[in-house]
């Protein structure tokens, strides 16, 4: 599962170290296997890890070769092997088998546009030391959450859960009264709003750039540059399509299983995985 948290401020990032630790403690249940906090000038960020891919060597943050790009992320990149082969052909070298290691190098290749080449579920924070720029991104369907808050005192604060962000800005929390009305109406609060006025959710398929105290929000779309095949939904090709989708999402080094409810969807997934001996 994993969880990320961080802040960018005009103040020295060391002043925020204890706050980031508090934020990570609030989401410790998301990642019991590792915890790391890093300070770099006016940026301070960290993560808690649930080990899935490259269990021994996949600890974060992930760096570019020149150490100028620092990435913390939560999720899984399904097409990382295809992207990794492309990056190796372009001269990049890798130290682990972890899917997240491709992210700083892909950012170096494409800048903000690197996100559109990712097939996966993710929330990502990118700190560009040279530009003193923070980029936050959330996957297209919003499987992985990411919340943020901006104010004059603290700068920008982000985290995988609302309570993590709220723990940092607790003196600046006011209830969102519209949200209180939305809960009985929709049974949730429509994004980007949350229960607090000062905390927003990054929308699915959206990225945020925070640079020179300015915020830019942009939407991105998936690009199939790194997908080997295109599938047309005919009876002949549905099986191949399902095989590709299911196996791209079952590359974990950790043990896994399926929730078999006897429905057609879980039954198909279980049969394909069992046939290919993907179960432990």
Tab-separated table of C-alpha atoms in Angstrom:
chain	number	residue	atom	x	y	z
A	1	UNK	CA	0.000	0.000	0.000
A	2	UNK	CA	2.627	2.555	1.160
A	3	UNK	CA	2.063	6.201	2.025
A	4	UNK	CA	3.833	9.489	1.305
A	5	UNK	CA	3.966	12.891	2.978
A	6	UNK	CA	5.952	16.091	2.595
A	7	UNK	CA	6.120	19.868	2.540
A	8	UNK	CA	7.756	22.729	0.682
A	9	UNK	CA	8.267	25.984	2.560
A	10	UNK	CA	10.276	29.190	2.460
A	11	UNK	CA	11.586	28.164	5.872
A	12	UNK	CA	14.491	25.760	6.367
A	13	UNK	CA	13.276	22.196	5.724
A	14	UNK	CA	14.930	20.984	8.961
A	15	UNK	CA	12.223	22.865	10.882
A	16	UNK	CA	9.667	20.589	9.255
A	17	UNK	CA	11.420	17.286	9.951
A	18	UNK	CA	9.481	16.579	13.144
A	19	UNK	CA	6.233	17.537	11.412
A	20	UNK	CA	6.852	15.077	8.574
A	21	UNK	CA	7.587	12.361	11.118
A	22	UNK	CA	4.256	13.125	12.786
A	23	UNK	CA	2.521	12.975	9.395
A	24	UNK	CA	4.067	9.584	8.655
A	25	UNK	CA	3.071	8.261	12.076
A	26	UNK	CA	-0.526	9.037	11.151
A	27	UNK	CA	-0.286	6.717	8.140
A	28	UNK	CA	2.066	4.086	9.562
A	29	UNK	CA	-0.595	1.432	8.945
A	30	UNK	CA	-0.026	1.914	5.200
A	31	UNK	CA	3.603	0.786	5.372
A	32	UNK	CA	5.048	-1.185	8.291
A	33	UNK	CA	8.210	-2.377	6.482
A	34	UNK	CA	10.265	0.811	6.136
A	35	UNK	CA	10.204	4.536	6.852
A	36	UNK	CA	12.408	7.309	5.500
A	37	UNK	CA	12.486	11.104	5.796
A	38	UNK	CA	14.678	13.304	3.634
A	39	UNK	CA	15.419	17.037	3.885
A	40	UNK	CA	16.702	19.009	0.910
A	41	UNK	CA	16.831	22.787	1.277
A	42	UNK	CA	13.203	23.925	1.604
A	43	UNK	CA	11.743	20.499	0.831
A	44	UNK	CA	11.139	17.775	3.388
A	45	UNK	CA	9.435	14.512	2.445
A	46	UNK	CA	9.126	10.889	3.411
A	47	UNK	CA	7.287	7.617	3.039
A	48	UNK	CA	6.236	4.434	4.799
A	49	UNK	CA	6.629	1.220	2.813
A	50	UNK	CA	4.715	-1.990	2.347
A	51	UNK	CA	7.228	-4.135	0.454
A	52	UNK	CA	5.817	-5.546	-2.796
A	53	UNK	CA	8.381	-5.329	-5.617
A	54	UNK	CA	12.096	-5.986	-5.071
A	55	UNK	CA	11.503	-6.486	-1.364
A	56	UNK	CA	15.184	-6.321	-0.417
A	57	UNK	CA	16.312	-3.340	-2.511
A	58	UNK	CA	13.243	-1.226	-3.287
A	59	UNK	CA	13.485	1.304	-0.454
A	60	UNK	CA	12.848	4.961	-1.238
A	61	UNK	CA	13.514	7.712	-2.129
A	62	UNK	CA	14.407	7.079	-5.757
A	63	UNK	CA	17.096	9.370	-7.197
A	64	UNK	CA	18.188	10.356	-10.662
A	65	UNK	CA	21.818	9.577	-11.503
A	66	UNK	CA	22.866	13.151	-10.627
A	67	UNK	CA	20.800	13.127	-7.364
A	68	UNK	CA	18.897	16.238	-8.464
A	69	UNK	CA	15.565	14.446	-8.808
A	70	UNK	CA	14.093	12.940	-5.629
A	71	UNK	CA	10.950	10.825	-5.787
A	72	UNK	CA	8.670	9.295	-3.174
A	73	UNK	CA	5.716	7.339	-4.440
A	74	UNK	CA	2.866	5.033	-3.510
A	75	UNK	CA	1.515	2.443	-5.931
A	76	UNK	CA	2.638	0.178	-8.743
A	77	UNK	CA	3.705	0.843	-12.341
A	78	UNK	CA	2.377	-1.991	-14.504
A	79	UNK	CA	4.379	-1.210	-17.644
A	80	UNK	CA	7.664	-0.478	-15.865
A	81	UNK	CA	9.597	-3.298	-17.585
A	82	UNK	CA	8.844	-1.883	-21.031
A	83	UNK	CA	9.793	1.631	-19.895
A	84	UNK	CA	12.931	0.306	-18.199
A	85	UNK	CA	14.127	-1.332	-21.426
A	86	UNK	CA	13.599	1.973	-23.260
A	87	UNK	CA	15.598	3.867	-20.615
A	88	UNK	CA	18.431	1.295	-20.654
A	89	UNK	CA	18.632	1.714	-24.435
A	90	UNK	CA	18.986	5.464	-23.786
A	91	UNK	CA	21.962	4.913	-21.497
A	92	UNK	CA	20.385	4.856	-18.039
A	93	UNK	CA	21.606	2.333	-15.480
A	94	UNK	CA	19.576	0.700	-12.724
A	95	UNK	CA	20.555	-0.705	-9.346
A	96	UNK	CA	17.329	-2.505	-8.375
A	97	UNK	CA	14.410	-4.416	-9.873
A	98	UNK	CA	11.865	-2.094	-8.283
A	99	UNK	CA	9.249	-0.524	-10.548
A	100	UNK	CA	9.603	2.896	-8.898
A	101	UNK	CA	13.243	3.248	-9.914
A	102	UNK	CA	12.227	4.177	-13.461
A	103	UNK	CA	10.420	7.340	-12.297
A	104	UNK	CA	13.315	9.838	-11.844
A	105	UNK	CA	14.873	8.796	-15.168
A	106	UNK	CA	11.572	9.032	-17.024
A	107	UNK	CA	11.130	12.495	-15.508
A	108	UNK	CA	14.579	13.467	-16.802
A	109	UNK	CA	13.524	12.360	-20.293
A	110	UNK	CA	10.111	13.994	-20.472
A	111	UNK	CA	9.762	16.496	-17.618
A	112	UNK	CA	6.185	16.990	-16.412
A	113	UNK	CA	4.937	14.869	-19.316
A	114	UNK	CA	6.533	11.719	-17.891
A	115	UNK	CA	3.294	10.909	-16.060
A	116	UNK	CA	1.273	10.259	-19.197
A	117	UNK	CA	3.455	7.257	-20.084
A	118	UNK	CA	2.701	5.436	-16.828
A	119	UNK	CA	0.200	2.592	-16.772
A	120	UNK	CA	-0.537	1.928	-13.126
A	121	UNK	CA	-2.019	3.068	-9.859
A	122	UNK	CA	0.037	5.755	-8.146
A	123	UNK	CA	0.457	8.928	-6.184
A	124	UNK	CA	3.867	10.489	-6.826
A	125	UNK	CA	5.882	13.375	-5.413
A	126	UNK	CA	8.832	14.689	-7.435
A	127	UNK	CA	11.272	17.202	-5.955
A	128	UNK	CA	13.460	18.874	-8.578
A	129	UNK	CA	16.394	20.341	-6.612
A	130	UNK	CA	17.760	22.536	-9.405
A	131	UNK	CA	14.422	24.159	-10.188
A	132	UNK	CA	13.215	23.993	-6.573
A	133	UNK	CA	10.003	22.600	-7.980
A	134	UNK	CA	7.569	20.098	-6.494
A	135	UNK	CA	5.367	17.979	-8.734
A	136	UNK	CA	2.515	15.852	-7.365
A	137	UNK	CA	0.595	13.382	-9.531
A	138	UNK	CA	-2.313	10.974	-9.094
A	139	UNK	CA	-3.280	8.063	-11.360
A	140	UNK	CA	-6.014	8.310	-13.986
A	141	UNK	CA	-8.747	6.491	-12.064
A	142	UNK	CA	-7.822	7.795	-8.621
A	143	UNK	CA	-6.956	4.421	-7.072
A	144	UNK	CA	-4.259	6.033	-4.920
A	145	UNK	CA	-5.245	9.054	-2.821
A	146	UNK	CA	-3.276	12.278	-2.478
A	147	UNK	CA	-4.247	15.370	-0.479
A	148	UNK	CA	-2.640	18.784	-0.171
A	149	UNK	CA	-2.974	22.148	1.539
A	150	UNK	CA	-1.469	25.542	0.761
A	151	UNK	CA	-1.122	28.474	3.151
A	152	UNK	CA	1.223	31.384	3.810
A	153	UNK	CA	2.670	29.963	7.022
A	154	UNK	CA	3.534	26.421	5.954
A	155	UNK	CA	3.763	26.610	2.148
A	156	UNK	CA	2.499	23.416	0.512
A	157	UNK	CA	1.843	20.240	2.514
A	158	UNK	CA	0.796	16.912	1.002
A	159	UNK	CA	0.030	13.401	2.180
A	160	UNK	CA	-1.682	10.120	1.339
A	161	UNK	CA	-4.463	10.687	3.872
A	162	UNK	CA	-6.406	13.696	5.130
A	163	UNK	CA	-5.451	13.076	8.752
A	164	UNK	CA	-1.783	13.154	7.798
A	165	UNK	CA	-2.071	16.628	6.250
A	166	UNK	CA	-4.363	17.779	9.070
A	167	UNK	CA	-1.757	16.844	11.690
A	168	UNK	CA	0.641	19.389	10.138
A	169	UNK	CA	-1.790	22.295	9.820
A	170	UNK	CA	-3.960	21.585	12.871
A	171	UNK	CA	-4.076	25.271	13.845
A	172	UNK	CA	-5.574	26.162	10.460
A	173	UNK	CA	-8.421	23.635	10.240
A	174	UNK	CA	-11.976	24.755	9.601
A	175	UNK	CA	-14.847	22.446	8.721
A	176	UNK	CA	-16.193	22.570	5.205
A	177	UNK	CA	-19.905	23.143	5.875
A	178	UNK	CA	-20.862	22.238	2.319
A	179	UNK	CA	-19.100	18.925	2.882
A	180	UNK	CA	-21.309	18.260	5.888
A	181	UNK	CA	-24.340	18.625	3.605
A	182	UNK	CA	-22.750	16.468	0.896
A	183	UNK	CA	-22.169	13.459	3.159
A	184	UNK	CA	-25.865	12.543	3.725
A	185	UNK	CA	-26.629	13.430	0.090
A	186	UNK	CA	-23.875	11.461	-1.671
A	187	UNK	CA	-22.476	9.395	1.254
A	188	UNK	CA	-19.114	11.050	0.503
A	189	UNK	CA	-17.693	14.509	-0.239
A	190	UNK	CA	-17.144	15.060	-3.988
A	191	UNK	CA	-13.506	15.766	-4.861
A	192	UNK	CA	-11.522	17.989	-4.840
A	193	UNK	CA	-13.252	19.101	-1.617
A	194	UNK	CA	-12.745	17.380	1.724
A	195	UNK	CA	-14.212	17.763	5.197
A	196	UNK	CA	-11.767	20.652	5.797
A	197	UNK	CA	-11.771	23.930	3.874
A	198	UNK	CA	-7.976	24.123	3.753
A	199	UNK	CA	-7.346	20.549	2.494
A	200	UNK	CA	-8.016	19.521	-1.104
A	201	UNK	CA	-7.766	16.241	-2.975
A	202	UNK	CA	-5.706	15.988	-6.125
A	203	UNK	CA	-8.150	14.783	-8.780
A	204	UNK	CA	-7.714	11.509	-10.718
A	205	UNK	CA	-5.530	12.042	-13.778
A	206	UNK	CA	-4.240	15.361	-12.470
A	207	UNK	CA	-0.845	16.754	-11.541
A	208	UNK	CA	0.140	19.772	-9.473
A	209	UNK	CA	3.287	21.886	-9.865
A	210	UNK	CA	4.400	24.097	-6.970
A	211	UNK	CA	7.192	26.463	-7.948
A	212	UNK	CA	8.097	29.948	-6.707
A	213	UNK	CA	5.065	29.890	-4.393
A	214	UNK	CA	2.745	29.424	-7.370
A	215	UNK	CA	0.446	26.459	-8.007
A	216	UNK	CA	-0.402	25.027	-11.421
A	217	UNK	CA	-2.970	22.227	-11.817
A	218	UNK	CA	-3.108	20.239	-15.064
A	219	UNK	CA	-4.881	17.123	-16.328
A	220	UNK	CA	-2.980	14.446	-18.213
A	221	UNK	CA	-4.019	11.541	-20.421
A	222	UNK	CA	-2.525	8.099	-20.939
A	223	UNK	CA	-0.118	7.699	-23.864
A	224	UNK	CA	0.452	4.210	-25.310
A	225	UNK	CA	4.074	4.845	-26.377
A	226	UNK	CA	5.278	2.001	-24.142
A	227	UNK	CA	2.462	-0.475	-24.832
A	228	UNK	CA	3.628	-3.170	-27.226
A	229	UNK	CA	0.250	-4.173	-28.642
A	230	UNK	CA	-3.115	-2.634	-29.348
A	231	UNK	CA	-6.150	-4.801	-28.771
A	232	UNK	CA	-9.520	-4.596	-30.460
A	233	UNK	CA	-12.433	-5.924	-28.472
A	234	UNK	CA	-13.359	-8.861	-30.647
A	235	UNK	CA	-14.104	-12.349	-29.415
A	236	UNK	CA	-10.766	-13.530	-30.780
A	237	UNK	CA	-8.673	-10.975	-28.937
A	238	UNK	CA	-10.457	-10.670	-25.574
A	239	UNK	CA	-8.447	-13.578	-24.096
A	240	UNK	CA	-5.123	-12.023	-25.144
A	241	UNK	CA	-6.221	-8.669	-23.754
A	242	UNK	CA	-7.188	-10.194	-20.400
A	243	UNK	CA	-3.908	-12.126	-20.180
A	244	UNK	CA	-1.909	-8.944	-20.773
A	245	UNK	CA	-3.878	-6.865	-18.265
A	246	UNK	CA	-3.931	-9.514	-15.523
A	247	UNK	CA	-0.245	-10.425	-15.780
A	248	UNK	CA	0.874	-6.802	-15.867
A	249	UNK	CA	-0.849	-6.425	-12.501
A	250	UNK	CA	0.584	-9.568	-10.929
A	251	UNK	CA	4.362	-8.936	-11.023
A	252	UNK	CA	4.698	-8.762	-7.260
A	253	UNK	CA	7.629	-10.353	-5.439
A	254	UNK	CA	5.345	-10.775	-2.424
A	255	UNK	CA	2.722	-13.517	-2.120
A	256	UNK	CA	-0.759	-12.631	-3.288
A	257	UNK	CA	-4.185	-14.150	-3.831
A	258	UNK	CA	-7.593	-13.337	-5.279
A	259	UNK	CA	-10.926	-12.604	-3.639
A	260	UNK	CA	-12.994	-15.346	-5.267
A	261	UNK	CA	-16.667	-14.397	-4.919
A	262	UNK	CA	-17.931	-16.870	-7.587
A	263	UNK	CA	-18.757	-13.898	-9.847
A	264	UNK	CA	-17.636	-13.960	-13.469
A	265	UNK	CA	-14.922	-11.309	-13.022
A	266	UNK	CA	-13.101	-12.854	-10.034
A	267	UNK	CA	-13.525	-16.354	-11.501
A	268	UNK	CA	-11.850	-15.343	-14.791
A	269	UNK	CA	-8.955	-13.645	-12.987
A	270	UNK	CA	-8.420	-16.631	-10.684
A	271	UNK	CA	-8.533	-19.140	-13.552
A	272	UNK	CA	-6.003	-17.247	-15.655
A	273	UNK	CA	-3.590	-16.799	-12.743
A	274	UNK	CA	-3.950	-20.431	-11.650
A	275	UNK	CA	-3.354	-21.702	-15.185
A	276	UNK	CA	-0.133	-19.717	-15.423
A	277	UNK	CA	0.900	-20.833	-11.916
A	278	UNK	CA	1.064	-17.297	-10.613
A	279	UNK	CA	-0.159	-18.294	-7.164
A	280	UNK	CA	2.379	-19.214	-4.430
